[in-house]
Amino acid sequence: MKFFKISKNYDYIKLKALLLEILIQILPLTKVV
């Protein structure tokens, strides 16, 4: 159960990093427009 919690938390961190990457790519476009 503890291992599952850790892996779930790791997936959340990965998802957050992916969203941050997308934001970094989109932000310059919104500043130009």
mmCIF file with all atom_site columns, C-alpha atoms in Angstrom:
data_model
loop_
_atom_site.group_PDB
_atom_site.id
_atom_site.type_symbol
_atom_site.label_atom_id
_atom_site.label_alt_id
_atom_site.label_comp_id
_atom_site.label_asym_id
_atom_site.label_entity_id
_atom_site.label_seq_id
_atom_site.pdbx_PDB_ins_code
_atom_site.Cartn_x
_atom_site.Cartn_y
_atom_site.Cartn_z
_atom_site.occupancy
_atom_site.B_iso_or_equiv
_atom_site.pdbx_formal_charge
_atom_site.auth_seq_id
_atom_site.auth_comp_id
_atom_site.auth_asym_id
_atom_site.auth_atom_id
_atom_site.pdbx_PDB_model_num
ATOM 1  C CA . MET A 1 1  ? 0.000  0.000  0.000   1.00 0.00 ? 1  MET A CA 1
ATOM 2  C CA . LYS A 1 2  ? 2.854  2.361  0.866   1.00 0.00 ? 2  LYS A CA 1
ATOM 3  C CA . PHE A 1 3  ? 4.605  1.588  -2.437  1.00 0.00 ? 3  PHE A CA 1
ATOM 4  C CA . PHE A 1 4  ? 1.371  2.285  -4.342  1.00 0.00 ? 4  PHE A CA 1
ATOM 5  C CA . LYS A 1 5  ? 1.081  5.654  -2.626  1.00 0.00 ? 5  LYS A CA 1
ATOM 6  C CA . ILE A 1 6  ? 4.649  6.549  -3.613  1.00 0.00 ? 6  ILE A CA 1
ATOM 7  C CA . SER A 1 7  ? 4.122  5.524  -7.253  1.00 0.00 ? 7  SER A CA 1
ATOM 8  C CA . LYS A 1 8  ? 0.851  7.481  -7.372  1.00 0.00 ? 8  LYS A CA 1
ATOM 9  C CA . ASN A 1 9  ? 2.636  10.552 -6.000  1.00 0.00 ? 9  ASN A CA 1
ATOM 10 C CA . TYR A 1 10 ? 5.399  10.089 -8.619  1.00 0.00 ? 10 TYR A CA 1
ATOM 11 C CA . ASP A 1 11 ? 2.790  10.028 -11.413 1.00 0.00 ? 11 ASP A CA 1
ATOM 12 C CA . TYR A 1 12 ? 1.332  13.277 -10.022 1.00 0.00 ? 12 TYR A CA 1
ATOM 13 C CA . ILE A 1 13 ? 4.777  14.923 -10.069 1.00 0.00 ? 13 ILE A CA 1
ATOM 14 C CA . LYS A 1 14 ? 5.305  13.728 -13.670 1.00 0.00 ? 14 LYS A CA 1
ATOM 15 C CA . LEU A 1 15 ? 1.908  15.140 -14.680 1.00 0.00 ? 15 LEU A CA 1
ATOM 16 C CA . LYS A 1 16 ? 2.698  18.464 -12.984 1.00 0.00 ? 16 LYS A CA 1
ATOM 17 C CA . ALA A 1 17 ? 6.041  18.661 -14.817 1.00 0.00 ? 17 ALA A CA 1
ATOM 18 C CA . LEU A 1 18 ? 4.294  17.975 -18.135 1.00 0.00 ? 18 LEU A CA 1
ATOM 19 C CA . LEU A 1 19 ? 1.720  20.719 -17.491 1.00 0.00 ? 19 LEU A CA 1
ATOM 20 C CA . LEU A 1 20 ? 4.531  23.119 -16.572 1.00 0.00 ? 20 LEU A CA 1
ATOM 21 C CA . GLU A 1 21 ? 6.346  22.302 -19.838 1.00 0.00 ? 21 GLU A CA 1
ATOM 22 C CA . ILE A 1 22 ? 3.157  23.003 -21.828 1.00 0.00 ? 22 ILE A CA 1
ATOM 23 C CA . LEU A 1 23 ? 2.667  26.314 -19.964 1.00 0.00 ? 23 LEU A CA 1
ATOM 24 C CA . ILE A 1 24 ? 6.255  27.385 -20.718 1.00 0.00 ? 24 ILE A CA 1
ATOM 25 C CA . GLN A 1 25 ? 5.631  26.707 -24.431 1.00 0.00 ? 25 GLN A CA 1
ATOM 26 C CA . ILE A 1 26 ? 2.240  28.504 -24.476 1.00 0.00 ? 26 ILE A CA 1
ATOM 27 C CA . LEU A 1 27 ? 3.142  31.588 -22.375 1.00 0.00 ? 27 LEU A CA 1
ATOM 28 C CA . PRO A 1 28 ? 5.441  33.243 -24.975 1.00 0.00 ? 28 PRO A CA 1
ATOM 29 C CA . LEU A 1 29 ? 2.676  32.868 -27.593 1.00 0.00 ? 29 LEU A CA 1
ATOM 30 C CA . THR A 1 30 ? 0.112  34.598 -25.363 1.00 0.00 ? 30 THR A CA 1
ATOM 31 C CA . LYS A 1 31 ? 2.568  37.445 -24.676 1.00 0.00 ? 31 LYS A CA 1
ATOM 32 C CA . VAL A 1 32 ? 3.104  38.023 -28.419 1.00 0.00 ? 32 VAL A CA 1
ATOM 33 C CA . VAL A 1 33 ? -0.642 38.150 -29.219 1.00 0.00 ? 33 VAL A CA 1
#
